[in-house]
Each structure stands twice: as structure tokens, then as C-alpha cells.
Short mmCIF file of C-alpha atoms and ligand atoms in Angstrom, two decimals:
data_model
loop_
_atom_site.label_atom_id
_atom_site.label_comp_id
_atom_site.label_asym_id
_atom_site.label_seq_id
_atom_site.Cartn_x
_atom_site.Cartn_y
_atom_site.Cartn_z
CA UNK R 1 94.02 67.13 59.93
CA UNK R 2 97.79 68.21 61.74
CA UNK R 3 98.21 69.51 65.18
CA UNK R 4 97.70 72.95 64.23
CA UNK R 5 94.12 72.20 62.58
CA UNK R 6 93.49 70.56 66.07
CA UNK R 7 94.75 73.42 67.74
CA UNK R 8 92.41 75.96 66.11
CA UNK R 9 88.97 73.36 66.58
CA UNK R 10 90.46 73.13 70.37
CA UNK R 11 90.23 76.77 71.15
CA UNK R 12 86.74 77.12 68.88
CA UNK R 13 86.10 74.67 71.33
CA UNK R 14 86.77 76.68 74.04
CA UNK R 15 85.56 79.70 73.07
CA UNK R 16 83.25 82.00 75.13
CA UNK R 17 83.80 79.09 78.06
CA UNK R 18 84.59 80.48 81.48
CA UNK R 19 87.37 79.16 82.18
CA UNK R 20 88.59 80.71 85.46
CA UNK R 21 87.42 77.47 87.50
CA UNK R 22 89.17 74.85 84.91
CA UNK R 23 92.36 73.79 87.10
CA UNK R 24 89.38 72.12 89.41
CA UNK R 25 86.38 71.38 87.28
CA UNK R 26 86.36 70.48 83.74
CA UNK R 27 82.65 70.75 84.15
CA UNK R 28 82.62 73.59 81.21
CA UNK R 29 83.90 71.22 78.38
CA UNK R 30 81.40 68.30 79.24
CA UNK R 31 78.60 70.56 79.22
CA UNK R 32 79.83 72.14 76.33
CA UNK R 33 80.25 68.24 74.65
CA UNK R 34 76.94 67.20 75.87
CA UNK R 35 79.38 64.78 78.24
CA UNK R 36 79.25 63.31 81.61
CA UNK R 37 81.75 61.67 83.58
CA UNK R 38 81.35 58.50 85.87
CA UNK R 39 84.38 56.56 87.84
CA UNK R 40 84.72 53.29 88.41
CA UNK R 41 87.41 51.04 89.37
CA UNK R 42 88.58 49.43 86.19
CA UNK R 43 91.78 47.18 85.78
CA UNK R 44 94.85 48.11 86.47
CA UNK R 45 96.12 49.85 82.59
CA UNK R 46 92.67 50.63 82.32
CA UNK R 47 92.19 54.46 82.03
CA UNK R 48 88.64 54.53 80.81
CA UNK R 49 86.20 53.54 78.46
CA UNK R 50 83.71 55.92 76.46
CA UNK R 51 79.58 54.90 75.13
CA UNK R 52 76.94 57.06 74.04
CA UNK R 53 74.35 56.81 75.78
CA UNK R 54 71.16 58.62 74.56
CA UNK R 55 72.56 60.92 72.39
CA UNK R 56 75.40 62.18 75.45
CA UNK R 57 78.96 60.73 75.83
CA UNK R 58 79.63 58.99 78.99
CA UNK R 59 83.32 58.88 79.83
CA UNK R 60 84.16 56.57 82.42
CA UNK R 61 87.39 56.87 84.38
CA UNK R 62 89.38 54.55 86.13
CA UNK R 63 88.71 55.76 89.92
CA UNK R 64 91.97 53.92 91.00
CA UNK R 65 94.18 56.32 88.81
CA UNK R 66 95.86 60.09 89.80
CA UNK R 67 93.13 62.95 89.25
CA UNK R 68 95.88 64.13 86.63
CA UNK R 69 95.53 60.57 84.58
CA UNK R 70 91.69 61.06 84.78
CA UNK R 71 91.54 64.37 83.73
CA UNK R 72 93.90 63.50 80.79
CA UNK R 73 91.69 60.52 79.94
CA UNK R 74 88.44 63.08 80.10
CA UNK R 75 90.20 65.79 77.74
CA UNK R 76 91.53 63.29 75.33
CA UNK R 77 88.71 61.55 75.03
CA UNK R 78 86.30 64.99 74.29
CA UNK R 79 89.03 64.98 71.21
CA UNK R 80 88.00 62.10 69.91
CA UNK R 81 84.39 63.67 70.14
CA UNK R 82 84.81 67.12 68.90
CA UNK R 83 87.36 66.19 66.22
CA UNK R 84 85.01 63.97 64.76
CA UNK R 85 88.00 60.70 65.20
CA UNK R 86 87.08 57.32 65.95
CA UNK R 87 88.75 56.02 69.19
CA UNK R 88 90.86 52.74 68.02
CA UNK R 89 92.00 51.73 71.53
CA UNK R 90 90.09 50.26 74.68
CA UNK R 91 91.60 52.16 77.11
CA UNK R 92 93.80 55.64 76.55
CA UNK R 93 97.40 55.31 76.25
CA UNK R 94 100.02 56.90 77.89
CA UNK R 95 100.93 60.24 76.68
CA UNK R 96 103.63 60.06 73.75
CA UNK R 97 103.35 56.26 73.75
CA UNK R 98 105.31 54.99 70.99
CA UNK R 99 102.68 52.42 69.82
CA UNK R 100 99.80 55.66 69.01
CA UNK R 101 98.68 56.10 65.85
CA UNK R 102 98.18 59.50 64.50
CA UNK R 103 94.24 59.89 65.75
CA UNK R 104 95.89 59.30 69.45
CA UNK R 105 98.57 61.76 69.02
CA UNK R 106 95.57 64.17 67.90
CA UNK R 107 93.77 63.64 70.17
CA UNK R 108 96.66 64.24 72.79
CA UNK R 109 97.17 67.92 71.52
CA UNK R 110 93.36 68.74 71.82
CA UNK R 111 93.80 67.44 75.53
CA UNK R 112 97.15 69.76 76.05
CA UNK R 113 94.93 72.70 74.98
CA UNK R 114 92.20 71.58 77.20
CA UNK R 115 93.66 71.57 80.24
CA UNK R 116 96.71 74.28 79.98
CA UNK R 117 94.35 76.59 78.32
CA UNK R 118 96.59 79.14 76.25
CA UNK R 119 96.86 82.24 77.70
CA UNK R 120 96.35 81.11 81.60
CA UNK R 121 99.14 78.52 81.14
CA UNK R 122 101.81 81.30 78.57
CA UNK R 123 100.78 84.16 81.08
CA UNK R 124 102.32 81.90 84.03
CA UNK R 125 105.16 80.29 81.55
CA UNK R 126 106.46 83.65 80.16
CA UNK R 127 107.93 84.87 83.60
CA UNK R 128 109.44 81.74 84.77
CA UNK R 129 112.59 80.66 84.23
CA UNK R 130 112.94 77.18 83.21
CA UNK R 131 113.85 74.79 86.21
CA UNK R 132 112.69 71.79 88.30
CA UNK R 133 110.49 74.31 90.76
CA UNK R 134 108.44 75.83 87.75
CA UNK R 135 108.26 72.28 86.62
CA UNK R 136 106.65 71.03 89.69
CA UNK R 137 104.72 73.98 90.36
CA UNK R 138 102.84 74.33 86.96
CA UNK R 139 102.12 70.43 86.91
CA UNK R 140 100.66 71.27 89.81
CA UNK R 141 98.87 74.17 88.95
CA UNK R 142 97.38 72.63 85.69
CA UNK R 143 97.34 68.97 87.02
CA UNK R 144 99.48 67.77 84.37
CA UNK R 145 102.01 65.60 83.44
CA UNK R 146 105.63 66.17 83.31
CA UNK R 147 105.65 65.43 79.65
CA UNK R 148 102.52 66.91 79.09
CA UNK R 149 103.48 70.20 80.88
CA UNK R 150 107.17 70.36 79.22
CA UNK R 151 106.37 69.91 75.80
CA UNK R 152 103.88 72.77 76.44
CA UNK R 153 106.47 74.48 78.06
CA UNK R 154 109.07 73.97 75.78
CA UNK R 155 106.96 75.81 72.96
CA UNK R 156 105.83 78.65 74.97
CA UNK R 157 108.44 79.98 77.08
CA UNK R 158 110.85 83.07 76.20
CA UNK R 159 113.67 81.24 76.66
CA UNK R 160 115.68 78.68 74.11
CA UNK R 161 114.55 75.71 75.65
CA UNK R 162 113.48 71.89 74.04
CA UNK R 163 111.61 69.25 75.60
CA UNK R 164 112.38 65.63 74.43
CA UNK R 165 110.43 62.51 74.15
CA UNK R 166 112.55 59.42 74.33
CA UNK R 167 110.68 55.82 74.30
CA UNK R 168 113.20 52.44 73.93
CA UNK R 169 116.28 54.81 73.92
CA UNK R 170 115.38 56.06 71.03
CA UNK R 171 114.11 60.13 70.21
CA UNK R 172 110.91 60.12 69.45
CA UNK R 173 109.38 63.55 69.46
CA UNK R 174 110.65 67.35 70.53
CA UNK R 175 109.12 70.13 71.13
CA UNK R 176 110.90 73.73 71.18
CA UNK R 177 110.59 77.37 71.89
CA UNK R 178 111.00 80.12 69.48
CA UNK R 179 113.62 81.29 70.54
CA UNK R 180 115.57 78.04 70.20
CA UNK R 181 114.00 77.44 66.77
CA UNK R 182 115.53 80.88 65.63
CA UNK R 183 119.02 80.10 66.85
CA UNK R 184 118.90 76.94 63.96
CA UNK R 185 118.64 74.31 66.52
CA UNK R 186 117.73 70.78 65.70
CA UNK R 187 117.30 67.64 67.65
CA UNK R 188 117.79 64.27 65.50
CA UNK R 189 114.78 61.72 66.14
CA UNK R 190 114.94 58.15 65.41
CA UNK R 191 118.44 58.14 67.21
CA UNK R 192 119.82 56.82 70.16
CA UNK R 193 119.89 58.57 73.09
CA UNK R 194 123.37 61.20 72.87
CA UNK R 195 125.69 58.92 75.07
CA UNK R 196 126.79 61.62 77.55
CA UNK R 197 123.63 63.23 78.11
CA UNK R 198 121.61 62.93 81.44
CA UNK R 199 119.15 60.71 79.75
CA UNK R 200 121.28 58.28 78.95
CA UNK R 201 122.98 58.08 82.34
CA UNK R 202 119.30 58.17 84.01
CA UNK R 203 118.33 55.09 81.95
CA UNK R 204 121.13 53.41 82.30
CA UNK R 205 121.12 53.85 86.16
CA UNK R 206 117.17 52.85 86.02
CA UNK R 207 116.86 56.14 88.00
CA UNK R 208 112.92 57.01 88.31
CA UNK R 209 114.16 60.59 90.40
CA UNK R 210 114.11 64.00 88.63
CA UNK R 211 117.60 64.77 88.03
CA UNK R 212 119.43 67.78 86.06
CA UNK R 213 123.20 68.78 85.52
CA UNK R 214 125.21 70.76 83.00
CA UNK R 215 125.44 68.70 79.28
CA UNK R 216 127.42 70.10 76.51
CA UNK R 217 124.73 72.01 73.99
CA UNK R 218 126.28 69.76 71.38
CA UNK R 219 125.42 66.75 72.27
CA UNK R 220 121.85 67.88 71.95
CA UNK R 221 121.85 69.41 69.00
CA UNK R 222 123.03 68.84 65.63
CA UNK R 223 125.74 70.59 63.92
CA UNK R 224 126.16 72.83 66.91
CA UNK R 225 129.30 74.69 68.34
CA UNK R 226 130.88 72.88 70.87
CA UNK R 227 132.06 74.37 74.50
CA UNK R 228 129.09 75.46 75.69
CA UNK R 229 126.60 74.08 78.53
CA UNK R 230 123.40 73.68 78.81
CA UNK R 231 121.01 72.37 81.80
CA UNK R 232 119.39 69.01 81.11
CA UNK R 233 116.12 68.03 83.74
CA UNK R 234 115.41 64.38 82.83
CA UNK R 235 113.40 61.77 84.74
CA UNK R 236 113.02 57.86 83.57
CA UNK R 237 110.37 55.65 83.99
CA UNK R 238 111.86 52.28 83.55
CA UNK R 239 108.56 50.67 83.53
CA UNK R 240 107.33 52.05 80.10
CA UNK R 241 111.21 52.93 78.93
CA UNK R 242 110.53 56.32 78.68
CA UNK R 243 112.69 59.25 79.48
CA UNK R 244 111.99 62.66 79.60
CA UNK R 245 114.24 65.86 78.72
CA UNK R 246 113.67 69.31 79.14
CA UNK R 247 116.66 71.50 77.76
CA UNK R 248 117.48 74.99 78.45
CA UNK R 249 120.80 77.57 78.51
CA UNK R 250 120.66 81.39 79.39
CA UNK R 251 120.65 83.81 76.48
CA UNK R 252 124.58 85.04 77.13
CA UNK R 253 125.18 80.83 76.60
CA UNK R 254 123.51 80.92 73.03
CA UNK R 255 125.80 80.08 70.67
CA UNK R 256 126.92 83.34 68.40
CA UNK R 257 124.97 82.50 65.34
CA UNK R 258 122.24 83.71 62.80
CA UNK R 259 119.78 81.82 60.50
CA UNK R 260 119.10 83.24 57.16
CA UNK R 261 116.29 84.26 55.44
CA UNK R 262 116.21 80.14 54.10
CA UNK R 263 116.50 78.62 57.56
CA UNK R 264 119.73 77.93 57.61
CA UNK R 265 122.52 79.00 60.27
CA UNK R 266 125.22 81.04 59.54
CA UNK R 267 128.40 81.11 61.49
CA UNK R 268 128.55 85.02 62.34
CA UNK R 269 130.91 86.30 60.59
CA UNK R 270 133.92 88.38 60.87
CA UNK R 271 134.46 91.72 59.30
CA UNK R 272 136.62 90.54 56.62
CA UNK R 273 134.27 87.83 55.69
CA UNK R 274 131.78 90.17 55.07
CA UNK R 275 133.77 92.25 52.94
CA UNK R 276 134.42 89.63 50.73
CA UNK R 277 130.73 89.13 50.27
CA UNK R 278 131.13 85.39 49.79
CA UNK R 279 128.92 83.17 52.27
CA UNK R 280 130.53 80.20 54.06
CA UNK R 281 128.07 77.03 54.75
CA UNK R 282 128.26 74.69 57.04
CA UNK R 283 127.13 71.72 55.07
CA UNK R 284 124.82 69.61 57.15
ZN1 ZN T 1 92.20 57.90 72.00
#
């Protein structure tokens, strides 16, 4: 099973469900998952704990927790549940932990889908240009995350935009829009940090604040033109060493390039180039 299998049995999942109500009740998918909820104050780390009871899963949520973290633990735990995988943890860890195995990260995406259902959450993500404000305002909307909501972001907006998972100072995971993915772009993972970005300074400075500035595009991304800009919106958590990056430029700031038809990018080339039919590659 990958991420796009768990796509597809997500929205199965939520097919023929009204969902106009599902910002405030996720009442829909329990009924749908023969589910019920219960609170309770559990320890502090403790998001929740899951038993069948009767035939129905009971999901109990830490009461002491955000609504967001609760409604995350709910989601991700109806993945475990409707794709058929066994939990292996006691409690649900945070989102894009390093430490989850594959079934976790699974059962993350089903959540995503779950509560930024498609079309409500691309409808509102189309129009909006990438920024702090239509940051805050759809993790409000959807009672989200920040990485929850950027990554989701990051894959469905019009513009060229990335989201990046950082854990230790290391890359771990990003996401990226189609538009960026056309332009050739890559991010390295497994890497440190790119020393002059605003993640690195953030981290460094044990900043928790949302912060975002200008960053050269190249220090982003790999085998990239250099002298252009683009804006970086990071926040750290120093507790978990985590740092977040969403990445975005205007269209007249992409870089002046084409892919081919393999998936490489080509330099655009001059006239004479052209006329000389011969192909120059940038070897990677
Ligand atoms: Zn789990």
C-alpha cells in the first residue's frame, strides 16, 4: 500500500458522506466506522488510546490536548481501522515524527484527507496566494496543523510552492505543487538544513515564532539558477527539533527553464542553440 492507494480508500471512505458540517463534527466518519469517541485526561504525550469494544471502535482522546491534536488523533486512528493496519504505538505520534514507521505515515495521509476534505480545502487553496494569513486562516478553517495544512497546501495550490519537513536538522520529507514539480525542482532529503536559509537561522536562534524573509531559490533547490528570491515561512519547535518550511516565488521569479519529455530541465535555449540541434545537459 503507498500514499496514493491510501488516498483513493480515503475518499471511498468518504464517499456519499455529507460533509458540509466536517470543520465542527467529525460525527460522519465515526458513524460511517461504526466509531465513538470518549475524552479523558490521559498523561501528558498521551494523545489517545483505541479498544474495540463490542464489535465498535472506541477512540479515546486526551481531553487535556488542542481540539486540532484530538481531531488528528480521531482521523488517524479511523486509518488504522479502514486501512485494515495494525496500530504499533500506544499513543499517536506527532505528525511527520521521524521515529514513524511506514503504517504511521499511512495512516497520517488518510487523516490529511479526512479532515481537509479535497475539494472544500483545493476550492479555498486555489485562490489564495501563499502567505502567513492564508496559513493561519486555513489552519483555522480546517483545524489543522501547520505542517499538516502546508504539506496539503504545498501540493494543491496554483502556485510553485514546497513545504519542508525538517526533524534533527536534517530534511526529512517535502511536499510540492505542480507547478513547482514542472519547473524541475528538487529538494535534497537526508541533508542538513541549507546554511543560509530561514530554517537554519530559526533553529539556531531556538525561535518558536512564525517568521518569513526573502532566501535565494538556490539554496532550496538543487542544481538551480542562482539570483533569484524566493519567500521562506518557517517556524521551529525546539522541543521536538522540528522545523517547518513552506516555500514559494511569483511566476515572473520562476527561473527561465523547461523540463523535457524525460524529466529533466533544460536551460532554455538561445536561437543559435537551437539551430544547431545539439542539446546541452546540465549533468546533475
Ligand atoms: Zn498510528
Amino acid at each position: 500500500m503507498d500514499e496514493q492507494d491510501v488516498v483513493r480508500k480515503a475518499r471511498a471512505f468518504m464517499q456519499g458522506l455529507d460533509l458540509s458540517n466536517i470543520r465542527e463534527s467529525l460525527e460522519p466518519y465515526l458513524t460511517k466506522a461504526n466509531a465513538r469517541v470518549r475524552e479523558e485526561e490521559l498523561g501528558p504525550g498521551e494523545s489517545g488510546t483505541v479498544a474495540e469494544i463490542k464489535g465498535r471502535l472506541v477512540i479515546t482522546v486526551n481531553s487535556t490536548e488542542s481540539l486540532e491534536r484530538q481531531r488528528f488523533t480521531i482521523c488517524h486512528e479511523l486509518g488504522h481501522k479502514v486501512l485494515g493496519l495494525d496500530s504499533s504505538h500506544q499513543h499517536v505520534p506527532p505528525w511527520g515524527h521521524v521515529k514513524r514507521d511506514m503504517t504511521e505515515v499511512l495512516c497520517d495521509v488518510f487523516a490529511a484527507e479526512l479532515l481537509m476534505p479535497h475539494d472544500q480545502f483545493s476550492a479555498v487553496c486555489r485562490d489564495s496566494e501563499p502567505s502567513l494569513m492564508t496559513m493561519l486562516s486555513l489552519m483555522d478553517a480546517f483545524k489543522t496543523s501547520f505542517p499538516a495544512t502546508g504539506s496539503r497546501f504545498a501540493r494543491l495550490t496554483n502556485a510553485p510552492c514546497a513545504f519542508v519537513n525538517m526533524q534533527g536538522g536534517l530534511v526529512r520529507y517535502a511536499a510540492m505543487s505542480t507547478p513547482l514539480r514542472k519547473l524541475g525542482a528538487r529538494i535534497t532529503l537526508k541533508t542538513p538544513i541549507p546554511a543560509r536559509s530561514l530554517a537554519a537561522r530559526l533553529r539556531q536562534a531556538k525561535t518558536s515564532e512564525f517568521q518569513d524573509g526573502d532566501v535565494a531559490q538556490d539554496e532550496w533547490f538543487e542544481n538551480w539558477p542562482t539570483g533569484l528570491d524566493l519567500i521562506e515561512l518557517s517556524r521551529h519547535h525546539d522541543g521536538s527539533d522540528t522545523t517547518l518550511s513552506l516555500l514559494w516565488f511569483e511566476e515572473e521569479d520562476a527561473p527561465r527553464m523547461e523540463v523535457d519529455r524525460f524529466g529533466q530541465r533544460v536551460q532554455e535555449d538561445n536561437g543559435l542553440d537551437e539551430l544547431t540541434g545539439v542539446l546541452s545537459w546540465k549533468k546533475r
